[in-house]
Amino acid sequence: MNIMKIIKNASYLFAGNIGVRLITAISTILLARYIGPKEYGVFSIAIALSTITGYFTDAGLSNTFMREVTKKHAVLSELISSYLRVRIVFGVFASIVAYVFITLSYDDPYLVTIVNWIVYPTIIGMTFMGVGISFFQAKEKMGLSSLITVVQGIGSASALFLGMAFDWPLTIVSKAYGSSFIVAGIFAICLVLKHSPIHKGWNKSLLDQLFVFTVNGIIIMMLPQLGPIILEKVSTLTAVGYFSTAYKIPAVLYQIPGVIATAFYPRLFSYGNELDYVNHRGLSNIELKLMSFIGIGISIPFIVNPQFWIVTLLGDEWKRASDALAILSFMVILQSINYPLADYLTTRGQQSKRTLVMIIGLVVSITSYILLGKNFGLMGGAFSAILTEVTLLLGYSLFIKNSLSFLLKGIKYNIISFVVSLVLYQFLPNSYPIVFIIAVSLFYGLMVLLLDREIFNNLKGFINSKRKASSSIST
């Protein structure tokens, strides 16, 4: 298996996405501080709905596209043409669903206005952005794939920064924010047209087993958005604002290991299509190691001292969200383990099993958000997210052969290093928290590299290859 190429693609995705994700997170958090919990609760509901409806433009189609394009003798131009046509149809359907849901669910004219200005431009933009992102992922040109995301991220962050700088009302901010998706969609299509025609041929194989992928994909996008939507019904907008702020940081953090998983996807599908299950399991375990290593590493700062981050970024007014942030940071760790397990099933042609687990997880999520959110508000919402991820972890494990040994091989050194790092932090002084947060995070990384020689050797090989490439260019 060409692990160096996968790590190279992962590094492009990481470099291209990490900066824009952080900028987007910072701009959103600053907006929360600027407009207050209640207004931010309104904005959060709009973002949650736009994410769900925007995903209806894909609804699992990108997975069937990746499955087909990694097969031998696949005709990329024909597949991308078919892919675009179906996504446009899905986009129209998503707009209709959004209109019906918004009309029936919300009576507040101000909330409806904000939701409309964000939801519909997001649907239009994501229809075309998805085509570009999937196209370049299939060609394993992850730099161009991440560039599309970067363009959209910079656009949305700029809209928020400009809104704060010029004291725009939330209605104007929402218009500018939604427009960033349309701009990115146009950019994505122009980029694809430079590399392939998208107006010829039709391949109906894209629709094979699409329903299973659709159900799974919709649930994947719904789960992170259920918190604000359900809490708005059973709690207060202020509680929604606190929860959304605490949730925002873990949601952005998870994008980092999630981006790395994208680099593994084409190769895993290729092994699955060829029935090469030995290499498939080996590569899946490497994905589990890297994702859990990074997922734990980026969560540690927010677990050991969540109050420092909340107060520093938002001020004392938001201190109440600190405990929720610590709890939700564990969600990142669980997701970084669950994602490779789910990919393991999907890329081996066992998508129906993954979908079954996701349906059970959705039921658990809705039930827990209603019951715990109603009785415990903010903290109930935080524990609901963890309960959902634990359900998914148990479900995936049941369908993977020798799952315990698979998990232990992938995460044992990461978990040991994580526990030792948490214990170590308890003995460090409270003065200069940022210094000791960085120190314990570095300690975790070094401990994993010392214990896990496979990760160490892969990273060492990648660094050496980059040095050789740089030397050859300079000479």
Short mmCIF file of C-alpha atoms in Angstrom, two decimals:
data_model
loop_
_atom_site.label_atom_id
_atom_site.label_comp_id
_atom_site.label_asym_id
_atom_site.label_seq_id
_atom_site.Cartn_x
_atom_site.Cartn_y
_atom_site.Cartn_z
CA MET A 1 0.00 0.00 0.00
CA ASN A 2 1.28 3.49 -0.84
CA ILE A 3 1.04 4.98 2.64
CA MET A 4 3.42 7.82 1.76
CA LYS A 5 1.08 9.08 -0.95
CA ILE A 6 -1.85 8.92 1.46
CA ILE A 7 0.09 10.86 4.10
CA LYS A 8 1.11 13.38 1.44
CA ASN A 9 -2.53 13.91 0.42
CA ALA A 10 -3.51 14.09 4.08
CA SER A 11 -0.90 16.79 4.64
CA TYR A 12 -2.33 18.87 1.78
CA LEU A 13 -5.83 18.51 3.19
CA PHE A 14 -4.57 19.28 6.68
CA ALA A 15 -2.63 22.36 5.64
CA GLY A 16 -5.44 23.66 3.45
CA ASN A 17 -8.24 23.09 5.92
CA ILE A 18 -6.77 23.64 9.37
CA GLY A 19 -6.13 27.35 8.89
CA VAL A 20 -9.53 28.13 7.42
CA ARG A 21 -11.32 25.99 10.02
CA LEU A 22 -9.62 27.91 12.80
CA ILE A 23 -10.42 31.25 11.19
CA THR A 24 -14.05 30.23 10.76
CA ALA A 25 -14.25 29.04 14.36
CA ILE A 26 -12.66 32.22 15.71
CA SER A 27 -14.96 34.44 13.63
CA THR A 28 -18.03 32.51 14.80
CA ILE A 29 -16.97 32.61 18.44
CA LEU A 30 -16.24 36.33 18.23
CA LEU A 31 -19.66 36.84 16.65
CA ALA A 32 -21.20 35.05 19.63
CA ARG A 33 -19.36 37.38 21.97
CA TYR A 34 -20.43 40.38 19.90
CA ILE A 35 -24.16 39.68 19.55
CA GLY A 36 -24.82 37.77 22.80
CA PRO A 37 -26.33 34.35 23.63
CA LYS A 38 -29.90 34.98 22.40
CA GLU A 39 -28.97 36.40 18.98
CA TYR A 40 -26.30 33.76 18.59
CA GLY A 41 -28.93 31.13 19.36
CA VAL A 42 -30.90 32.37 16.33
CA PHE A 43 -27.78 32.30 14.15
CA SER A 44 -26.92 28.78 15.38
CA ILE A 45 -30.35 27.44 14.43
CA ALA A 46 -29.90 28.87 10.92
CA ILE A 47 -26.45 27.30 10.58
CA ALA A 48 -27.73 23.94 11.83
CA LEU A 49 -30.62 23.92 9.34
CA SER A 50 -28.39 25.04 6.46
CA THR A 51 -25.95 22.22 7.17
CA ILE A 52 -28.69 19.60 7.12
CA THR A 53 -30.51 20.92 4.05
CA GLY A 54 -27.21 21.53 2.29
CA TYR A 55 -26.33 17.91 2.74
CA PHE A 56 -29.50 16.90 0.89
CA THR A 57 -27.66 18.08 -2.25
CA ASP A 58 -25.35 15.10 -1.72
CA ALA A 59 -27.27 12.62 0.42
CA GLY A 60 -24.63 9.90 0.04
CA LEU A 61 -24.07 10.46 -3.69
CA SER A 62 -20.40 11.35 -3.15
CA ASN A 63 -19.87 7.89 -1.65
CA THR A 64 -21.33 6.05 -4.64
CA PHE A 65 -19.33 8.35 -6.92
CA MET A 66 -16.12 7.46 -5.07
CA ARG A 67 -17.01 3.77 -5.16
CA GLU A 68 -17.54 3.82 -8.93
CA VAL A 69 -14.63 6.04 -9.84
CA THR A 70 -12.12 3.78 -8.03
CA LYS A 71 -13.16 0.79 -10.13
CA LYS A 72 -11.03 -0.35 -13.06
CA HIS A 73 -12.00 1.12 -16.46
CA ALA A 74 -14.08 3.89 -14.85
CA VAL A 75 -14.75 6.87 -17.18
CA LEU A 76 -14.31 9.95 -15.00
CA SER A 77 -15.88 12.50 -17.38
CA GLU A 78 -19.01 10.37 -17.70
CA LEU A 79 -19.27 9.87 -13.95
CA ILE A 80 -18.76 13.54 -13.10
CA SER A 81 -21.41 14.54 -15.65
CA SER A 82 -23.90 12.11 -14.11
CA TYR A 83 -22.90 13.24 -10.63
CA LEU A 84 -23.60 16.91 -11.41
CA ARG A 85 -27.04 16.20 -12.90
CA VAL A 86 -28.18 14.17 -9.90
CA ARG A 87 -26.86 16.78 -7.46
CA ILE A 88 -28.88 19.51 -9.21
CA VAL A 89 -32.00 17.39 -8.83
CA PHE A 90 -31.15 16.84 -5.17
CA GLY A 91 -30.60 20.59 -4.76
CA VAL A 92 -34.11 21.35 -6.01
CA PHE A 93 -35.51 18.69 -3.69
CA ALA A 94 -33.54 20.12 -0.75
CA SER A 95 -34.99 23.58 -1.40
CA ILE A 96 -38.54 22.21 -1.35
CA VAL A 97 -37.91 20.26 1.86
CA ALA A 98 -36.34 23.33 3.48
CA TYR A 99 -39.29 25.55 2.56
CA VAL A 100 -41.85 23.10 3.96
CA PHE A 101 -39.90 22.53 7.18
CA ILE A 102 -39.22 26.22 7.86
CA THR A 103 -42.83 27.20 7.12
CA LEU A 104 -44.26 24.55 9.45
CA SER A 105 -41.69 24.79 12.25
CA TYR A 106 -41.11 28.50 12.93
CA ASP A 107 -43.51 31.37 13.63
CA ASP A 108 -40.98 34.05 14.59
CA PRO A 109 -40.58 36.30 11.47
CA TYR A 110 -37.09 37.44 12.52
CA LEU A 111 -35.85 33.84 12.97
CA VAL A 112 -37.40 32.81 9.63
CA THR A 113 -35.66 35.72 7.85
CA ILE A 114 -32.22 34.78 9.19
CA VAL A 115 -32.79 31.10 8.38
CA ASN A 116 -33.90 31.84 4.80
CA TRP A 117 -30.91 34.05 3.99
CA ILE A 118 -28.50 31.33 5.09
CA VAL A 119 -30.27 28.10 4.09
CA TYR A 120 -31.07 28.67 0.40
CA PRO A 121 -27.68 30.12 -0.69
CA THR A 122 -26.03 27.23 1.16
CA ILE A 123 -28.07 24.71 -0.83
CA ILE A 124 -27.11 26.37 -4.13
CA GLY A 125 -23.43 26.64 -3.23
CA MET A 126 -23.07 23.12 -1.85
CA THR A 127 -24.69 21.63 -4.94
CA PHE A 128 -21.71 22.77 -7.01
CA MET A 129 -19.02 22.74 -4.32
CA GLY A 130 -19.62 19.03 -3.77
CA VAL A 131 -18.98 18.28 -7.43
CA GLY A 132 -15.58 19.96 -7.32
CA ILE A 133 -14.54 18.47 -3.98
CA SER A 134 -15.47 14.90 -4.97
CA PHE A 135 -13.90 15.27 -8.43
CA PHE A 136 -10.48 16.20 -7.07
CA GLN A 137 -10.66 13.66 -4.25
CA ALA A 138 -11.26 10.98 -6.87
CA LYS A 139 -8.20 12.16 -8.78
CA GLU A 140 -6.32 12.23 -5.43
CA LYS A 141 -5.53 15.91 -5.98
CA MET A 142 -6.33 16.84 -2.40
CA GLY A 143 -4.74 20.28 -2.69
CA LEU A 144 -7.39 21.43 -5.18
CA SER A 145 -10.14 19.70 -3.21
CA SER A 146 -9.21 21.58 -0.06
CA LEU A 147 -8.83 24.85 -2.01
CA ILE A 148 -12.59 24.89 -2.67
CA THR A 149 -13.27 24.54 1.05
CA VAL A 150 -10.72 27.25 1.78
CA VAL A 151 -12.42 29.70 -0.59
CA GLN A 152 -15.78 29.14 1.07
CA GLY A 153 -14.32 29.30 4.58
CA ILE A 154 -12.50 32.55 3.96
CA GLY A 155 -15.65 34.02 2.43
CA SER A 156 -17.90 33.11 5.37
CA ALA A 157 -15.33 34.23 7.95
CA SER A 158 -14.89 37.53 6.09
CA ALA A 159 -18.65 38.07 6.18
CA LEU A 160 -18.67 37.67 9.96
CA PHE A 161 -15.62 39.88 10.52
CA LEU A 162 -17.04 42.60 8.28
CA GLY A 163 -20.36 42.40 10.08
CA MET A 164 -18.67 43.00 13.41
CA ALA A 165 -16.37 45.71 12.04
CA PHE A 166 -19.18 47.74 10.45
CA ASP A 167 -21.82 46.90 13.06
CA TRP A 168 -24.12 45.21 10.56
CA PRO A 169 -27.43 43.82 11.83
CA LEU A 170 -27.71 40.03 11.82
CA THR A 171 -29.94 40.15 8.73
CA ILE A 172 -27.11 41.68 6.66
CA VAL A 173 -24.52 39.34 8.18
CA SER A 174 -26.66 36.33 7.23
CA LYS A 175 -26.93 37.54 3.61
CA ALA A 176 -23.17 37.95 3.33
CA TYR A 177 -22.55 34.60 5.03
CA GLY A 178 -24.90 32.75 2.65
CA SER A 179 -23.36 34.44 -0.40
CA SER A 180 -19.96 32.89 0.41
CA PHE A 181 -21.36 29.46 -0.50
CA ILE A 182 -22.58 30.65 -3.91
CA VAL A 183 -19.17 32.19 -4.68
CA ALA A 184 -17.41 28.96 -3.69
CA GLY A 185 -19.82 26.91 -5.82
CA ILE A 186 -19.06 28.99 -8.92
CA PHE A 187 -15.33 28.69 -8.19
CA ALA A 188 -15.61 24.89 -7.85
CA ILE A 189 -17.35 24.42 -11.20
CA CYS A 190 -14.84 26.65 -12.99
CA LEU A 191 -12.01 24.60 -11.49
CA VAL A 192 -13.56 21.31 -12.61
CA LEU A 193 -14.13 22.64 -16.16
CA LYS A 194 -10.38 23.23 -16.46
CA HIS A 195 -9.75 19.52 -15.92
CA SER A 196 -12.71 17.67 -17.43
CA PRO A 197 -15.88 18.13 -19.51
CA ILE A 198 -19.01 17.79 -17.41
CA HIS A 199 -21.66 17.73 -20.11
CA LYS A 200 -21.39 14.29 -21.68
CA GLY A 201 -22.48 10.77 -20.81
CA TRP A 202 -24.67 9.14 -18.19
CA ASN A 203 -23.72 6.36 -15.78
CA LYS A 204 -26.63 4.89 -13.85
CA SER A 205 -24.30 2.89 -11.56
CA LEU A 206 -24.12 6.01 -9.39
CA LEU A 207 -27.63 5.17 -8.23
CA ASP A 208 -26.80 1.60 -7.15
CA GLN A 209 -27.42 1.27 -3.39
CA LEU A 210 -27.80 5.04 -3.22
CA PHE A 211 -30.72 4.83 -0.79
CA VAL A 212 -28.56 3.15 1.86
CA PHE A 213 -25.85 5.79 1.45
CA THR A 214 -28.51 8.52 1.47
CA VAL A 215 -29.99 7.43 4.79
CA ASN A 216 -26.55 7.11 6.32
CA GLY A 217 -25.33 10.44 4.95
CA ILE A 218 -28.36 12.37 6.12
CA ILE A 219 -27.98 10.95 9.62
CA ILE A 220 -24.27 11.83 9.66
CA MET A 221 -25.11 15.45 8.94
CA MET A 222 -28.12 15.54 11.26
CA LEU A 223 -26.42 14.25 14.39
CA PRO A 224 -24.14 17.29 14.98
CA GLN A 225 -27.03 19.69 14.25
CA LEU A 226 -29.69 18.11 16.46
CA GLY A 227 -28.50 19.81 19.63
CA PRO A 228 -29.42 23.43 18.75
CA ILE A 229 -32.60 22.40 16.91
CA ILE A 230 -34.03 20.20 19.70
CA LEU A 231 -32.82 22.35 22.59
CA GLU A 232 -34.67 25.30 21.05
CA LYS A 233 -37.88 23.29 21.45
CA VAL A 234 -37.30 22.00 25.00
CA SER A 235 -35.14 24.74 26.52
CA THR A 236 -34.36 28.45 25.96
CA LEU A 237 -32.57 30.36 23.19
CA THR A 238 -29.97 31.36 25.77
CA ALA A 239 -29.26 27.69 26.52
CA VAL A 240 -29.01 27.09 22.76
CA GLY A 241 -26.47 29.90 22.52
CA TYR A 242 -24.31 28.48 25.33
CA PHE A 243 -24.53 24.96 23.94
CA SER A 244 -23.74 26.07 20.38
CA THR A 245 -20.70 27.99 21.58
CA ALA A 246 -19.39 25.05 23.59
CA TYR A 247 -20.16 22.72 20.67
CA LYS A 248 -18.52 24.96 18.07
CA ILE A 249 -14.96 24.32 19.22
CA PRO A 250 -15.23 20.47 19.23
CA ALA A 251 -17.11 20.60 15.92
CA VAL A 252 -14.22 22.47 14.32
CA LEU A 253 -11.63 20.28 16.05
CA TYR A 254 -13.19 17.17 14.57
CA GLN A 255 -12.76 18.55 11.08
CA ILE A 256 -9.01 18.05 11.48
CA PRO A 257 -8.92 14.23 11.83
CA GLY A 258 -11.94 14.09 9.51
CA VAL A 259 -9.92 15.79 6.78
CA ILE A 260 -7.19 13.18 7.19
CA ALA A 261 -9.75 10.38 6.81
CA THR A 262 -10.68 11.80 3.39
CA ALA A 263 -7.18 10.96 2.14
CA PHE A 264 -7.69 7.28 3.00
CA TYR A 265 -11.11 6.95 1.40
CA PRO A 266 -10.17 6.38 -2.28
CA ARG A 267 -7.52 3.75 -1.42
CA LEU A 268 -9.80 1.93 1.02
CA PHE A 269 -12.54 1.77 -1.61
CA SER A 270 -9.99 0.46 -4.11
CA TYR A 271 -8.95 -2.38 -1.77
CA GLY A 272 -12.61 -3.12 -1.03
CA ASN A 273 -13.51 -3.29 -4.73
CA GLU A 274 -10.59 -5.66 -5.34
CA LEU A 275 -11.55 -7.82 -2.31
CA ASP A 276 -8.05 -7.28 -0.91
CA TYR A 277 -9.18 -7.48 2.70
CA VAL A 278 -5.71 -7.97 4.20
CA ASN A 279 -4.42 -4.63 2.94
CA HIS A 280 -7.82 -3.08 3.62
CA ARG A 281 -7.71 -4.02 7.31
CA GLY A 282 -4.09 -2.91 7.59
CA LEU A 283 -4.79 0.49 6.04
CA SER A 284 -7.94 0.89 8.17
CA ASN A 285 -5.87 0.31 11.28
CA ILE A 286 -3.36 2.95 10.21
CA GLU A 287 -6.28 5.34 9.66
CA LEU A 288 -7.54 4.54 13.17
CA LYS A 289 -4.11 5.15 14.67
CA LEU A 290 -3.57 8.50 12.96
CA MET A 291 -7.09 9.80 13.49
CA SER A 292 -7.27 8.85 17.17
CA PHE A 293 -3.74 10.19 17.72
CA ILE A 294 -4.68 13.56 16.29
CA GLY A 295 -8.21 13.56 17.73
CA ILE A 296 -6.94 13.06 21.27
CA GLY A 297 -4.07 15.50 20.79
CA ILE A 298 -6.27 18.41 19.72
CA SER A 299 -8.83 17.68 22.46
CA ILE A 300 -6.41 17.71 25.39
CA PRO A 301 -6.12 21.53 25.69
CA PHE A 302 -9.90 21.89 25.99
CA ILE A 303 -10.33 18.98 28.40
CA VAL A 304 -7.65 19.98 30.90
CA ASN A 305 -8.64 23.67 31.14
CA PRO A 306 -11.89 24.52 29.32
CA GLN A 307 -12.55 27.64 31.39
CA PHE A 308 -9.34 29.25 30.19
CA TRP A 309 -10.47 29.00 26.56
CA ILE A 310 -14.06 30.11 27.16
CA VAL A 311 -13.07 33.16 29.22
CA THR A 312 -10.18 34.10 26.92
CA LEU A 313 -12.22 33.84 23.74
CA LEU A 314 -15.63 34.97 24.96
CA GLY A 315 -15.31 36.63 28.35
CA ASP A 316 -16.71 35.90 31.81
CA GLU A 317 -20.29 36.13 30.53
CA TRP A 318 -19.83 32.76 28.81
CA LYS A 319 -18.08 30.95 31.69
CA ARG A 320 -21.16 28.78 32.14
CA ALA A 321 -20.26 26.94 28.93
CA SER A 322 -16.89 25.72 30.29
CA ASP A 323 -17.99 22.35 31.68
CA ALA A 324 -19.98 21.62 28.52
CA LEU A 325 -16.86 22.32 26.44
CA ALA A 326 -14.84 19.80 28.47
CA ILE A 327 -17.51 17.12 28.03
CA LEU A 328 -17.99 17.81 24.31
CA SER A 329 -14.23 17.62 23.73
CA PHE A 330 -14.45 13.92 24.59
CA MET A 331 -16.87 13.71 21.68
CA VAL A 332 -13.96 14.56 19.35
CA ILE A 333 -12.01 11.60 20.71
CA LEU A 334 -14.93 9.23 20.23
CA GLN A 335 -15.60 10.54 16.72
CA SER A 336 -11.95 10.12 15.74
CA ILE A 337 -12.33 6.43 16.67
CA ASN A 338 -15.80 5.95 15.19
CA TYR A 339 -14.98 7.47 11.80
CA PRO A 340 -12.38 4.80 10.81
CA LEU A 341 -14.68 2.03 12.09
CA ALA A 342 -17.51 3.35 9.93
CA ASP A 343 -15.19 3.70 6.92
CA TYR A 344 -14.09 0.10 7.47
CA LEU A 345 -17.67 -1.09 6.93
CA THR A 346 -18.50 1.27 4.07
CA THR A 347 -15.44 0.52 1.96
CA ARG A 348 -15.94 -3.26 2.33
CA GLY A 349 -19.44 -3.10 0.86
CA GLN A 350 -21.17 -3.29 4.25
CA GLN A 351 -22.84 0.10 4.11
CA SER A 352 -26.19 -1.34 5.24
CA LYS A 353 -24.63 -2.31 8.58
CA ARG A 354 -23.23 1.18 9.03
CA THR A 355 -26.63 2.64 8.21
CA LEU A 356 -28.36 0.41 10.77
CA VAL A 357 -25.96 1.62 13.46
CA MET A 358 -26.53 5.23 12.41
CA ILE A 359 -30.31 4.83 12.62
CA ILE A 360 -30.00 3.47 16.16
CA GLY A 361 -27.64 6.34 16.99
CA LEU A 362 -30.13 8.86 15.61
CA VAL A 363 -32.93 7.46 17.79
CA VAL A 364 -30.68 7.57 20.86
CA SER A 365 -29.60 11.12 20.01
CA ILE A 366 -33.12 12.51 19.56
CA THR A 367 -34.39 10.77 22.69
CA SER A 368 -31.48 11.90 24.86
CA TYR A 369 -31.55 15.50 23.62
CA ILE A 370 -35.29 15.70 24.39
CA LEU A 371 -35.11 14.06 27.82
CA LEU A 372 -31.74 15.29 29.06
CA GLY A 373 -32.06 18.68 27.37
CA LYS A 374 -35.46 19.29 28.94
CA ASN A 375 -34.33 18.29 32.43
CA PHE A 376 -30.71 19.45 32.50
CA GLY A 377 -30.50 22.09 29.75
CA LEU A 378 -26.96 22.85 28.62
CA MET A 379 -25.26 19.93 30.40
CA GLY A 380 -28.00 17.55 29.31
CA GLY A 381 -27.27 18.48 25.71
CA ALA A 382 -23.53 17.89 26.21
CA PHE A 383 -24.04 14.42 27.71
CA SER A 384 -26.49 13.57 24.92
CA ALA A 385 -23.73 14.07 22.33
CA ILE A 386 -21.41 11.72 24.25
CA LEU A 387 -24.13 9.09 24.69
CA THR A 388 -24.73 9.15 20.93
CA GLU A 389 -21.06 8.59 20.10
CA VAL A 390 -20.77 5.73 22.60
CA THR A 391 -23.80 4.09 20.96
CA LEU A 392 -22.14 4.34 17.54
CA LEU A 393 -18.85 2.95 18.86
CA LEU A 394 -20.58 -0.12 20.29
CA GLY A 395 -22.65 -0.61 17.15
CA TYR A 396 -19.74 -0.46 14.71
CA SER A 397 -17.67 -2.78 16.91
CA LEU A 398 -20.37 -5.46 16.80
CA PHE A 399 -20.09 -5.69 12.99
CA ILE A 400 -16.28 -5.77 12.71
CA LYS A 401 -14.58 -9.14 13.04
CA ASN A 402 -12.25 -9.27 16.04
CA SER A 403 -13.12 -5.66 16.73
CA LEU A 404 -11.51 -5.61 20.19
CA SER A 405 -8.09 -6.58 18.85
CA PHE A 406 -8.57 -4.14 15.94
CA LEU A 407 -9.35 -1.31 18.37
CA LEU A 408 -6.55 -2.15 20.80
CA LYS A 409 -3.97 -2.29 18.02
CA GLY A 410 -5.11 1.10 16.77
CA ILE A 411 -5.63 3.12 19.94
CA LYS A 412 -3.86 1.47 22.89
CA TYR A 413 -0.76 3.69 22.84
CA ASN A 414 -2.85 6.80 22.21
CA ILE A 415 -5.17 6.06 25.16
CA ILE A 416 -2.28 5.24 27.52
CA SER A 417 -0.53 8.49 26.59
CA PHE A 418 -3.79 10.43 26.98
CA VAL A 419 -4.45 9.13 30.50
CA VAL A 420 -0.87 9.79 31.60
CA SER A 421 -1.09 13.34 30.19
CA LEU A 422 -4.33 14.07 32.08
CA VAL A 423 -2.80 12.82 35.33
CA LEU A 424 0.37 14.85 34.73
CA TYR A 425 -1.62 18.08 34.23
CA GLN A 426 -3.19 17.72 37.68
CA PHE A 427 0.26 18.13 39.25
CA LEU A 428 1.16 21.26 37.27
CA PRO A 429 0.68 24.74 38.79
CA ASN A 430 -2.27 26.94 37.78
CA SER A 431 -0.08 29.90 36.85
CA TYR A 432 0.58 30.51 33.15
CA PRO A 433 -2.09 28.04 31.98
CA ILE A 434 -1.30 28.38 28.26
CA VAL A 435 2.31 27.31 28.88
CA PHE A 436 1.34 24.15 30.73
CA ILE A 437 -1.49 23.35 28.29
CA ILE A 438 1.02 23.41 25.45
CA ALA A 439 3.54 21.44 27.50
CA VAL A 440 1.13 18.61 28.35
CA SER A 441 -0.04 18.45 24.71
CA LEU A 442 3.55 18.12 23.51
CA PHE A 443 4.19 15.49 26.16
CA TYR A 444 1.25 13.47 24.81
CA GLY A 445 2.56 13.64 21.24
CA LEU A 446 6.09 12.66 22.19
CA MET A 447 4.91 9.78 24.36
CA VAL A 448 2.82 8.32 21.52
CA LEU A 449 5.73 8.59 19.09
CA LEU A 450 8.02 6.84 21.56
CA LEU A 451 5.55 4.01 22.19
CA ASP A 452 4.13 3.50 18.68
CA ARG A 453 6.95 2.84 16.24
CA GLU A 454 4.61 2.47 13.27
CA ILE A 455 3.36 6.05 13.51
CA PHE A 456 6.89 7.24 14.21
CA ASN A 457 8.36 5.45 11.17
CA ASN A 458 5.57 6.60 8.83
CA LEU A 459 5.96 10.23 9.88
CA LYS A 460 9.74 9.94 9.68
CA GLY A 461 9.51 8.50 6.17
CA PHE A 462 7.15 11.26 5.07
CA ILE A 463 9.41 14.02 6.45
CA ASN A 464 12.46 12.47 4.79
CA SER A 465 10.65 12.26 1.44
CA LYS A 466 9.68 15.93 1.67
CA ARG A 467 13.29 16.86 2.47
CA LYS A 468 14.54 14.93 -0.55
CA ALA A 469 11.95 16.60 -2.76
CA SER A 470 13.00 20.03 -1.46
CA SER A 471 16.67 19.24 -2.01
CA SER A 472 16.08 18.12 -5.59
CA ILE A 473 14.14 21.33 -6.33
CA SER A 474 16.85 23.54 -4.84
CA THR A 475 19.59 21.80 -6.83
#
